[in-house]
Coordinates of C-alpha atoms in Angstrom, one line a residue:
Chain A
M1 CA -22.9 0.9 27.7
I2 CA -23.5 1.8 23.9
R3 CA -20.6 1.0 21.8
V4 CA -21.8 1.9 17.9
D5 CA -24.6 4.9 17.7
V6 CA -25.6 5.2 14.1
K7 CA -26.9 8.3 13.1
N8 CA -28.9 9.2 10.5
I9 CA -26.4 7.4 7.3
S10 CA -26.7 8.2 4.8
K11 CA -24.6 6.7 1.4
K12 CA -24.6 7.8 -2.2
F13 CA -21.9 6.0 -4.3
I14 CA -21.0 8.0 -7.4
I15 CA -21.1 5.3 -10.6
D16 CA -19.1 6.8 -13.2
S17 CA -20.3 5.3 -16.2
K18 CA -17.4 4.1 -17.4
K19 CA -15.5 3.2 -14.8
D20 CA -12.7 1.9 -16.4
E21 CA -11.6 4.4 -19.6
G22 CA -8.7 5.5 -19.6
A23 CA -7.5 9.1 -19.4
L24 CA -7.7 9.8 -23.4
L25 CA -11.0 8.9 -22.7
K26 CA -11.4 11.2 -20.6
L27 CA -9.8 14.3 -21.4
V28 CA -11.8 13.4 -24.6
N29 CA -15.1 13.0 -23.4
A30 CA -13.8 16.4 -20.8
L31 CA -13.6 18.7 -23.9
R32 CA -17.0 16.8 -25.4
G33 CA -19.0 18.1 -21.7
N34 CA -19.7 14.4 -21.1
F35 CA -20.2 14.2 -17.7
K36 CA -22.3 11.5 -17.1
K37 CA -22.4 9.9 -13.8
E38 CA -25.6 8.0 -11.7
E39 CA -25.7 8.4 -8.2
R40 CA -27.1 4.7 -6.0
H41 CA -28.4 5.6 -2.7
A42 CA -27.1 2.6 -1.5
L43 CA -27.8 3.5 2.3
E44 CA -30.5 5.9 3.4
N45 CA -31.1 7.8 6.8
I46 CA -30.1 4.4 8.8
S47 CA -30.3 4.9 12.6
F48 CA -29.5 1.9 15.3
K49 CA -27.3 1.0 18.4
V50 CA -25.0 -1.5 19.5
G51 CA -25.0 -1.7 23.1
S52 CA -21.9 -3.0 25.3
G53 CA -22.4 -6.9 24.5
E54 CA -25.6 -6.9 22.7
V55 CA -25.1 -9.8 19.3
T56 CA -27.3 -7.7 15.8
G57 CA -27.6 -9.1 13.1
I58 CA -28.8 -7.5 9.3
I59 CA -30.3 -9.9 6.9
G60 CA -31.2 -8.1 3.6
K61 CA -30.7 -9.9 -0.3
N62 CA -27.3 -8.6 -2.2
G63 CA -26.6 -5.3 -2.6
A64 CA -29.3 -4.2 0.4
G65 CA -26.5 -2.2 1.9
K66 CA -25.2 -4.6 5.1
S67 CA -21.5 -4.1 3.9
T68 CA -21.5 -0.9 3.4
L69 CA -23.1 -0.7 6.1
L70 CA -20.4 -2.3 7.8
K71 CA -17.7 -0.2 5.8
I72 CA -18.4 3.0 7.4
I73 CA -18.8 1.9 10.9
A74 CA -15.4 0.8 10.9
G75 CA -14.3 3.6 8.7
I76 CA -13.0 1.8 5.6
Y77 CA -16.0 4.1 4.0
E78 CA -17.2 7.6 4.9
P79 CA -20.7 8.3 4.9
S80 CA -22.4 10.9 2.6
S81 CA -24.6 12.0 5.7
G82 CA -24.9 11.8 9.1
S83 CA -22.1 9.8 11.7
A84 CA -20.6 6.3 12.7
C85 CA -19.5 6.5 16.6
T86 CA -17.6 4.0 18.4
D87 CA -16.1 3.3 21.1
G88 CA -13.8 1.1 21.9
A89 CA -11.2 -0.9 19.0
C90 CA -13.2 -1.8 16.4
V91 CA -11.9 -5.0 13.6
Y92 CA -14.0 -5.5 10.3
L93 CA -13.1 -8.5 9.2
T94 CA -14.5 -9.4 5.8
S95 CA -13.5 -12.8 3.1
L96 CA -10.8 -14.5 4.5
G97 CA -7.6 -15.0 2.6
L98 CA -6.9 -11.5 1.0
G99 CA -3.4 -10.7 1.8
L100 CA -1.6 -13.9 1.6
M101 CA 1.5 -13.2 -1.2
P102 CA 2.5 -16.3 -2.5
K103 CA 5.6 -15.9 -3.6
L104 CA 6.4 -15.6 0.6
T105 CA 6.8 -18.7 2.7
M106 CA 3.9 -19.7 5.5
R107 CA 6.1 -17.6 8.7
E108 CA 6.9 -14.7 6.3
N109 CA 2.7 -14.8 5.7
I110 CA 1.7 -15.2 9.0
Y111 CA 4.5 -11.9 9.7
L112 CA 3.3 -9.5 7.1
M113 CA -0.8 -10.1 7.4
G114 CA -0.2 -10.3 11.1
S115 CA 1.8 -6.5 10.5
I116 CA -0.4 -5.0 8.2
M117 CA -3.6 -5.8 10.5
G118 CA -1.5 -4.0 13.8
L119 CA 0.3 -6.6 15.7
E120 CA 3.5 -5.2 16.5
Q121 CA 6.9 -7.9 16.0
K122 CA 6.6 -9.0 19.4
E123 CA 3.4 -9.6 19.4
I124 CA 3.9 -11.8 17.0
D125 CA 6.1 -13.6 18.0
Q126 CA 4.2 -14.8 20.8
K127 CA 0.7 -15.7 18.6
F128 CA 3.2 -17.0 16.5
N129 CA 2.9 -20.7 18.0
A130 CA -0.7 -20.8 18.7
I131 CA -1.3 -19.4 15.1
V132 CA 0.3 -22.7 12.8
N133 CA -0.4 -25.1 16.4
F134 CA -4.1 -24.4 15.5
S135 CA -3.9 -24.2 11.9
G136 CA -1.9 -28.2 12.4
L137 CA 0.4 -26.7 9.1
E138 CA 3.8 -27.3 11.7
K139 CA 5.2 -29.4 9.1
F140 CA 5.2 -26.5 6.5
V141 CA 5.8 -23.5 7.7
D142 CA 8.7 -22.9 5.8
Q143 CA 7.5 -23.2 2.3
K144 CA 6.0 -20.9 0.2
V145 CA 2.2 -21.2 0.0
Y146 CA 2.0 -21.3 -4.3
Q147 CA 2.7 -24.8 -3.1
F148 CA 0.0 -25.2 -0.5
S149 CA -3.6 -26.9 -1.7
S150 CA -6.6 -24.7 -1.5
G151 CA -7.9 -26.1 1.2
M152 CA -4.1 -25.7 3.3
I153 CA -4.6 -21.8 2.3
A154 CA -7.9 -21.4 3.4
R155 CA -6.7 -22.7 7.1
L156 CA -3.8 -21.0 7.6
S157 CA -5.7 -18.3 6.9
F158 CA -8.0 -18.6 9.2
S159 CA -5.8 -19.1 11.5
T160 CA -3.8 -16.6 11.2
T161 CA -6.9 -13.8 11.2
F162 CA -8.7 -14.6 14.3
F163 CA -5.1 -14.9 16.1
C164 CA -5.4 -12.3 15.5
I165 CA -8.3 -10.0 15.8
E166 CA -8.4 -12.6 19.4
H167 CA -4.8 -10.4 20.9
K168 CA -5.7 -7.0 19.9
N169 CA -9.4 -7.7 21.8
P170 CA -11.9 -5.5 20.3
D171 CA -14.5 -3.6 21.4
I172 CA -16.5 -4.5 18.0
L173 CA -16.1 -6.7 16.4
L174 CA -17.8 -6.0 12.2
V175 CA -17.9 -9.8 11.0
D176 CA -19.3 -10.7 6.9
E177 CA -20.0 -13.0 5.9
V178 CA -17.0 -15.0 7.0
F179 CA -18.2 -18.3 8.0
D180 CA -17.4 -21.2 6.0
S181 CA -13.6 -21.4 7.0
G182 CA -12.6 -23.4 3.9
G183 CA -10.7 -26.8 5.0
D184 CA -11.7 -29.8 6.0
F185 CA -14.8 -31.3 8.2
D186 CA -11.9 -32.0 10.7
F187 CA -11.0 -28.3 10.2
K188 CA -14.5 -26.5 10.2
E189 CA -15.3 -28.2 13.1
K190 CA -12.8 -26.2 14.4
A191 CA -13.6 -22.9 13.2
A192 CA -16.2 -22.8 14.0
K193 CA -15.8 -23.1 17.6
K194 CA -12.9 -20.1 17.6
M195 CA -15.9 -18.1 16.1
E196 CA -18.8 -18.6 18.6
E197 CA -15.8 -18.3 21.2
L198 CA -15.3 -14.7 20.2
I199 CA -18.8 -14.2 19.2
K200 CA -20.5 -14.9 22.7
G201 CA -16.9 -13.0 24.4
Q202 CA -17.2 -9.6 25.5
A203 CA -17.3 -7.7 22.7
S204 CA -20.3 -6.4 20.5
V205 CA -20.4 -7.6 17.8
I206 CA -22.6 -7.1 14.5
I207 CA -22.9 -9.9 11.9
A208 CA -24.3 -9.3 8.4
S209 CA -25.0 -12.6 7.2
H210 CA -26.7 -15.0 4.3
D211 CA -27.0 -17.6 6.3
L212 CA -29.9 -17.5 8.5
K213 CA -29.7 -20.4 11.3
I214 CA -26.5 -18.7 12.1
I215 CA -28.0 -15.1 12.5
E216 CA -31.0 -17.3 14.7
K217 CA -28.3 -19.3 16.9
Y218 CA -26.4 -15.8 17.8
C219 CA -28.4 -12.7 18.0
S220 CA -30.5 -11.7 20.1
R221 CA -31.9 -8.7 17.5
V222 CA -32.1 -9.0 14.3
L223 CA -32.1 -5.4 11.4
Y224 CA -33.8 -5.7 8.1
F225 CA -32.5 -4.6 4.5
R226 CA -34.2 -3.7 2.0
E227 CA -33.0 -1.7 -1.1
G228 CA -30.6 0.4 1.7
K229 CA -33.1 1.6 4.1
I230 CA -33.7 -0.6 6.9
A231 CA -37.1 -2.8 6.7
L232 CA -37.5 -4.6 10.3
E233 CA -36.2 -4.3 13.5
G234 CA -37.0 -7.3 16.0
D235 CA -36.2 -10.1 17.5
P236 CA -34.8 -13.0 15.2
E237 CA -37.5 -14.9 15.3
T238 CA -40.1 -12.0 13.4
V239 CA -37.6 -10.1 11.4
I240 CA -36.4 -13.7 9.4
K241 CA -40.3 -14.9 9.4
K242 CA -41.1 -11.9 7.5
Y243 CA -37.8 -11.7 5.0
Q244 CA -38.0 -15.6 4.5
E245 CA -42.2 -13.8 3.4
D246 CA -40.8 -11.0 1.0
K247 CA -39.0 -13.5 0.1
Chain B
M1 CA 0.1 18.0 23.1
G2 CA -1.9 14.7 23.2
K3 CA -2.3 15.1 19.3
I4 CA 1.8 15.8 18.6
K5 CA 2.6 12.3 20.6
T6 CA -0.9 10.0 18.9
F7 CA 1.1 11.3 15.6
I8 CA 4.5 10.6 15.9
E9 CA 3.5 7.6 17.3
N10 CA 0.9 6.8 15.1
S11 CA 4.0 8.1 11.9
R12 CA 6.2 5.1 13.5
K13 CA 3.7 2.5 13.6
I14 CA 3.4 3.3 9.9
L15 CA 6.8 3.8 9.2
N16 CA 7.5 0.1 11.0
L17 CA 4.4 -1.3 9.1
S18 CA 6.4 0.4 5.2
F19 CA 10.0 -1.7 6.6
S20 CA 7.9 -5.2 7.0
I21 CA 5.9 -4.6 4.2
A22 CA 9.0 -3.6 2.0
K23 CA 10.7 -6.5 3.2
A24 CA 8.5 -8.9 2.3
K25 CA 8.0 -7.5 -1.0
F26 CA 11.9 -7.0 -1.4
N27 CA 12.2 -11.6 -0.6
M28 CA 8.6 -12.5 -3.1
R29 CA 10.6 -9.4 -6.0
N30 CA 14.0 -12.0 -4.7
E31 CA 12.6 -15.0 -4.9
G32 CA 14.0 -14.9 -1.2
S33 CA 17.2 -15.3 -2.8
Y34 CA 20.5 -12.4 -3.3
L35 CA 21.0 -14.4 -6.6
G36 CA 17.5 -13.3 -7.4
V37 CA 19.2 -8.9 -7.3
L38 CA 21.4 -10.1 -9.8
W39 CA 17.9 -9.8 -12.6
Y40 CA 17.2 -6.4 -11.1
L41 CA 20.4 -4.9 -11.8
L42 CA 20.9 -6.0 -15.0
E43 CA 19.2 -3.4 -16.6
P44 CA 20.9 -0.9 -15.0
L45 CA 24.3 -2.5 -16.0
S46 CA 23.2 -2.8 -19.8
F47 CA 22.1 -0.2 -20.1
F48 CA 25.1 1.1 -18.3
A49 CA 27.5 -1.1 -20.4
I50 CA 25.5 0.0 -23.8
L51 CA 25.7 3.5 -22.8
L52 CA 29.5 4.4 -22.4
F53 CA 29.8 1.8 -25.7
L54 CA 27.8 3.9 -27.1
G55 CA 30.1 7.5 -25.6
G56 CA 33.2 5.7 -26.3
V57 CA 33.6 4.9 -29.8
I58 CA 30.2 6.9 -31.2
S59 CA 30.7 10.5 -29.3
N60 CA 33.7 9.9 -27.8
T61 CA 33.2 11.9 -25.2
S62 CA 35.2 14.6 -23.3
I63 CA 33.1 14.2 -19.8
P64 CA 36.6 12.9 -17.4
R65 CA 35.4 10.0 -15.4
Y66 CA 33.3 9.4 -17.8
P67 CA 32.2 5.9 -16.7
L68 CA 31.3 7.0 -13.2
Y69 CA 30.1 10.2 -14.7
L70 CA 27.3 7.9 -16.2
L71 CA 26.9 5.3 -13.6
L72 CA 25.9 7.4 -10.7
G73 CA 23.6 9.6 -13.3
L74 CA 21.8 5.8 -14.1
I75 CA 21.6 4.2 -11.2
M76 CA 19.6 7.8 -9.3
F77 CA 17.5 8.0 -12.1
N78 CA 16.7 4.2 -12.0
F79 CA 15.7 4.4 -7.9
F80 CA 13.3 7.6 -9.0
M81 CA 11.5 6.1 -12.9
S82 CA 11.0 2.4 -10.8
S83 CA 10.3 3.3 -7.8
T84 CA 7.7 6.3 -8.8
S85 CA 6.8 4.0 -11.4
S86 CA 6.1 1.1 -9.1
A87 CA 3.9 4.2 -7.4
T88 CA 1.8 4.6 -9.7
N89 CA 0.3 1.0 -9.6
V90 CA 0.5 0.5 -5.6
I91 CA -3.0 1.8 -4.9
N92 CA -4.5 -1.0 -7.3
A93 CA -2.6 -3.9 -6.3
N94 CA -3.0 -3.2 -2.4
S95 CA -6.4 -2.7 -3.0
G96 CA -7.8 -5.9 -1.5
F97 CA -6.1 -4.4 2.2
I98 CA -8.0 -1.4 1.9
K99 CA -11.1 -2.1 0.9
S100 CA -11.4 -5.1 3.7
F101 CA -8.5 -3.3 6.5
K102 CA -9.4 0.3 8.5
T103 CA -5.0 0.3 7.2
D104 CA -2.8 3.4 6.8
P105 CA -2.9 3.3 2.6
E106 CA 0.1 5.5 3.3
M107 CA 2.2 2.5 3.9
F108 CA 2.1 1.2 0.9
V109 CA 3.0 4.2 -1.1
V110 CA 6.8 4.4 1.9
A111 CA 7.2 0.7 1.7
N112 CA 7.2 0.9 -2.0
T113 CA 10.0 3.2 -1.5
I114 CA 11.2 1.7 0.5
Q115 CA 11.7 -1.5 -1.3
F116 CA 13.5 0.5 -4.2
A117 CA 16.4 1.7 -1.9
F118 CA 16.8 -1.7 -0.8
S119 CA 17.8 -2.6 -3.9
H120 CA 19.4 1.0 -4.8
I121 CA 21.6 -0.2 -2.1
F122 CA 23.0 -2.9 -4.3
E123 CA 23.1 -0.9 -7.9
L124 CA 25.9 0.8 -4.6
A125 CA 27.9 -1.4 -4.6
I126 CA 28.7 -1.8 -7.9
F127 CA 29.3 1.8 -8.3
L128 CA 31.3 1.0 -5.2
F129 CA 33.1 -1.5 -6.7
F130 CA 34.1 1.0 -10.2
L131 CA 35.3 3.5 -7.4
V132 CA 37.7 1.4 -5.8
V133 CA 39.0 0.4 -10.2
F134 CA 39.3 4.1 -10.3
K135 CA 41.2 4.0 -7.5
M136 CA 39.9 7.0 -6.0
N137 CA 39.0 8.0 -2.8
I138 CA 36.0 6.2 -1.9
I139 CA 35.6 8.3 1.6
F140 CA 33.9 10.9 -0.6
I141 CA 30.9 8.3 -0.2
L142 CA 30.4 8.4 3.4
A143 CA 28.2 12.2 1.7
Y144 CA 25.8 10.0 -0.5
P145 CA 23.8 9.3 2.6
F146 CA 22.9 12.4 3.4
I147 CA 21.6 13.1 -0.1
F148 CA 20.4 10.6 -0.3
F149 CA 17.8 11.2 2.4
F150 CA 17.2 14.8 0.7
F151 CA 16.8 12.6 -2.7
F152 CA 14.4 9.7 -0.6
L153 CA 12.3 12.6 0.3
F154 CA 11.4 13.2 -3.0
V155 CA 11.2 10.8 -4.2
L156 CA 8.1 9.5 -1.2
G157 CA 6.4 12.7 -1.9
A158 CA 6.1 12.7 -6.0
S159 CA 4.5 8.7 -4.9
F160 CA 2.4 10.1 -2.9
I161 CA 1.3 11.9 -6.2
L162 CA 1.8 9.7 -8.9
S163 CA -0.3 6.6 -6.7
I164 CA -3.1 8.7 -5.6
L165 CA -3.2 9.6 -9.7
G166 CA -2.8 6.3 -10.9
A167 CA -5.4 5.3 -8.5
Y168 CA -8.2 7.3 -10.3
I169 CA -6.8 6.5 -13.6
I170 CA -6.3 3.5 -14.9
D171 CA -3.6 3.3 -18.1
F172 CA -1.7 6.4 -16.0
N173 CA 0.8 3.8 -15.1
N174 CA 1.7 4.8 -19.6
I175 CA 1.1 8.6 -19.3
W176 CA 4.3 7.6 -16.6
N177 CA 6.9 5.3 -18.3
V178 CA 6.5 7.6 -21.5
A179 CA 6.8 10.7 -19.8
G180 CA 9.8 9.1 -17.4
R181 CA 11.4 8.3 -20.8
F182 CA 11.0 12.0 -22.1
L183 CA 12.6 13.2 -18.1
F184 CA 15.5 10.9 -19.0
F185 CA 16.7 12.7 -21.7
A186 CA 16.1 15.4 -20.2
T187 CA 18.0 14.8 -17.6
P188 CA 22.0 15.4 -18.2
I189 CA 22.7 11.3 -17.2
F190 CA 24.7 10.2 -20.4
Y191 CA 26.1 13.5 -21.5
L192 CA 27.4 17.2 -20.7
I193 CA 24.2 20.1 -20.6
P194 CA 26.8 23.2 -22.0
R195 CA 26.9 26.3 -19.8
Q196 CA 24.4 29.1 -21.1
T197 CA 22.7 26.8 -23.3
W198 CA 18.4 27.6 -22.9
L199 CA 19.4 23.0 -21.6
F200 CA 21.2 24.5 -18.9
A201 CA 18.4 27.0 -18.5
V202 CA 15.8 24.8 -18.0
S203 CA 17.9 21.9 -15.7
R204 CA 17.4 24.1 -13.7
F205 CA 14.4 23.3 -12.9
N206 CA 14.5 19.5 -13.2
P207 CA 15.5 18.9 -9.2
L208 CA 17.0 15.1 -10.5
Y209 CA 19.5 17.5 -11.9
H210 CA 20.8 19.3 -8.9
Y211 CA 19.9 15.4 -7.5
I212 CA 22.4 14.4 -9.5
S213 CA 24.3 16.2 -9.8
I214 CA 25.6 17.4 -6.7
S215 CA 25.8 13.7 -5.9
R216 CA 29.0 13.8 -8.8
D217 CA 30.6 16.5 -7.9
I218 CA 31.3 15.1 -4.1
I219 CA 31.3 11.9 -5.3
V220 CA 33.6 11.8 -8.5
Y221 CA 35.3 14.6 -8.7
N222 CA 35.5 15.2 -4.8
T223 CA 35.3 19.2 -5.4
F224 CA 31.8 20.4 -2.9
P225 CA 28.7 22.5 -4.5
V226 CA 28.1 25.9 -3.3
F227 CA 26.0 25.5 0.6
Y228 CA 23.0 27.6 -0.4
G229 CA 22.6 25.4 -3.8
M230 CA 22.5 22.3 -0.5
L231 CA 20.7 24.3 1.2
L232 CA 17.5 24.6 -1.2
V233 CA 17.2 21.5 -3.0
A234 CA 17.1 20.4 1.2
V235 CA 14.3 23.0 1.1
V236 CA 12.9 22.0 -2.1
S237 CA 12.6 18.2 -1.3
V238 CA 11.1 19.2 2.4
C239 CA 8.5 20.9 0.7
F240 CA 7.7 17.9 -1.9
F241 CA 7.5 15.2 0.9
V242 CA 4.7 18.3 3.0
V243 CA 2.6 18.7 -0.8
G244 CA 2.7 14.8 -2.0
L245 CA 1.6 13.7 1.9
F246 CA -0.6 16.3 1.4
V247 CA -2.6 16.1 -1.9
F248 CA -2.4 11.2 -0.3
E249 CA -4.6 13.1 3.1
K250 CA -6.9 14.5 1.0
N251 CA -7.4 11.5 -0.7
K252 CA -6.9 8.5 0.5
S253 CA -10.7 7.9 1.9
K254 CA -11.8 8.0 -1.0
L255 CA -10.1 5.2 -2.1
A256 CA -11.9 1.8 -1.6
E257 CA -14.0 3.2 -2.5
K258 CA -12.8 4.1 -6.1
L259 CA -11.4 0.5 -6.2

């Protein structure tokens, strides 16, 4: 069963050379007829399929189009042409700790993050204890997050994100460079196990990472991206070898 | 039929979520204590005191029940201005979420307006206190939720449009705040527009004028405006909301790339 079907996707970004200009400058430039805009092709004619339960890796240098592709599959970006069809619930997982609000307590943060990730109040109630226990921060539930150390923040955000994802039980999991959970050694080990459980579960997974060991360990197939195109596709060993040669 | 069901289901989800976010943001703004609300009330109340003083001492205003007239106008304008001003920033402020989750960004705009509606309740409590002090019949305030419902739709519609403009133009917040100053003086908040003047004719096109004057007529002067006038205001509110939502829906898919 095909879970992700990417057909001829291309993505052009229009890079406004003066993206941060204010209204007045925009007006002046418009009056002068100065519409200087650059186009950058982030992806060109990408096609591939991911079957049910399959784990696919994506490697490539920075700016090769890995994240853009995952965001298009997740529905965050729209492709310029082509289509990405997904069959089933899809979750995009990127750098952790984005949504935490320092002025709220840990409890409030868990509820807020949970609801933004699409869980109902009742569902968060059910998961709440598990999240707190996993993070090991039982004593700090009603403390505000700005009083937390960076390790504690990492624990909180990893636990909340993962339990929410687990609860949603996604059919497709898009993982964008999130293997270092932060926190101390014990927690890292615990987090890595949790991550492994998630990847080895029933979901179809696409992992974009620079960590070649992880790609080799989990993926059955790897796509090597170079300047927005698939340079090579195949088994991890061959593709990684080619990538390292190119470097 | 299925589409309508999905639409209702989705709207319910967005509303629930907006409500949770608004609650969290409101708590955050007030540092989790109700004393924090005092800070929020300080601005409109001090402004009220100054204008009341100026109205009484300098221009010797002849508007009956002037303090109530002024306070109601001020708090309604404050709700409009603070929510729309914050709306110009709301997409940028939540860019982390919009860029990394497949979310409905409508919820951030709706949450923003709900958050200011919470604060508005506290301002209303002060207004209610003044009604009691002035020995007014407070039963008329029961009409306010109906007026506020349409006022809220209008503010939400405006917020949808302003949030998109704010995402595309980085200094739009400044522009809107300046426009707000003009709007403040163009709306009869601390003065009365004499009829048969050009300003009165222009004010008829200012939606804020209508919400404020209908509320004053009912709550402060206990008279009911003509039914058709109120109906027109209701229709305009719904139209504003629909147009605002339409503009937002047309542009939302590009937001993640723009940020």
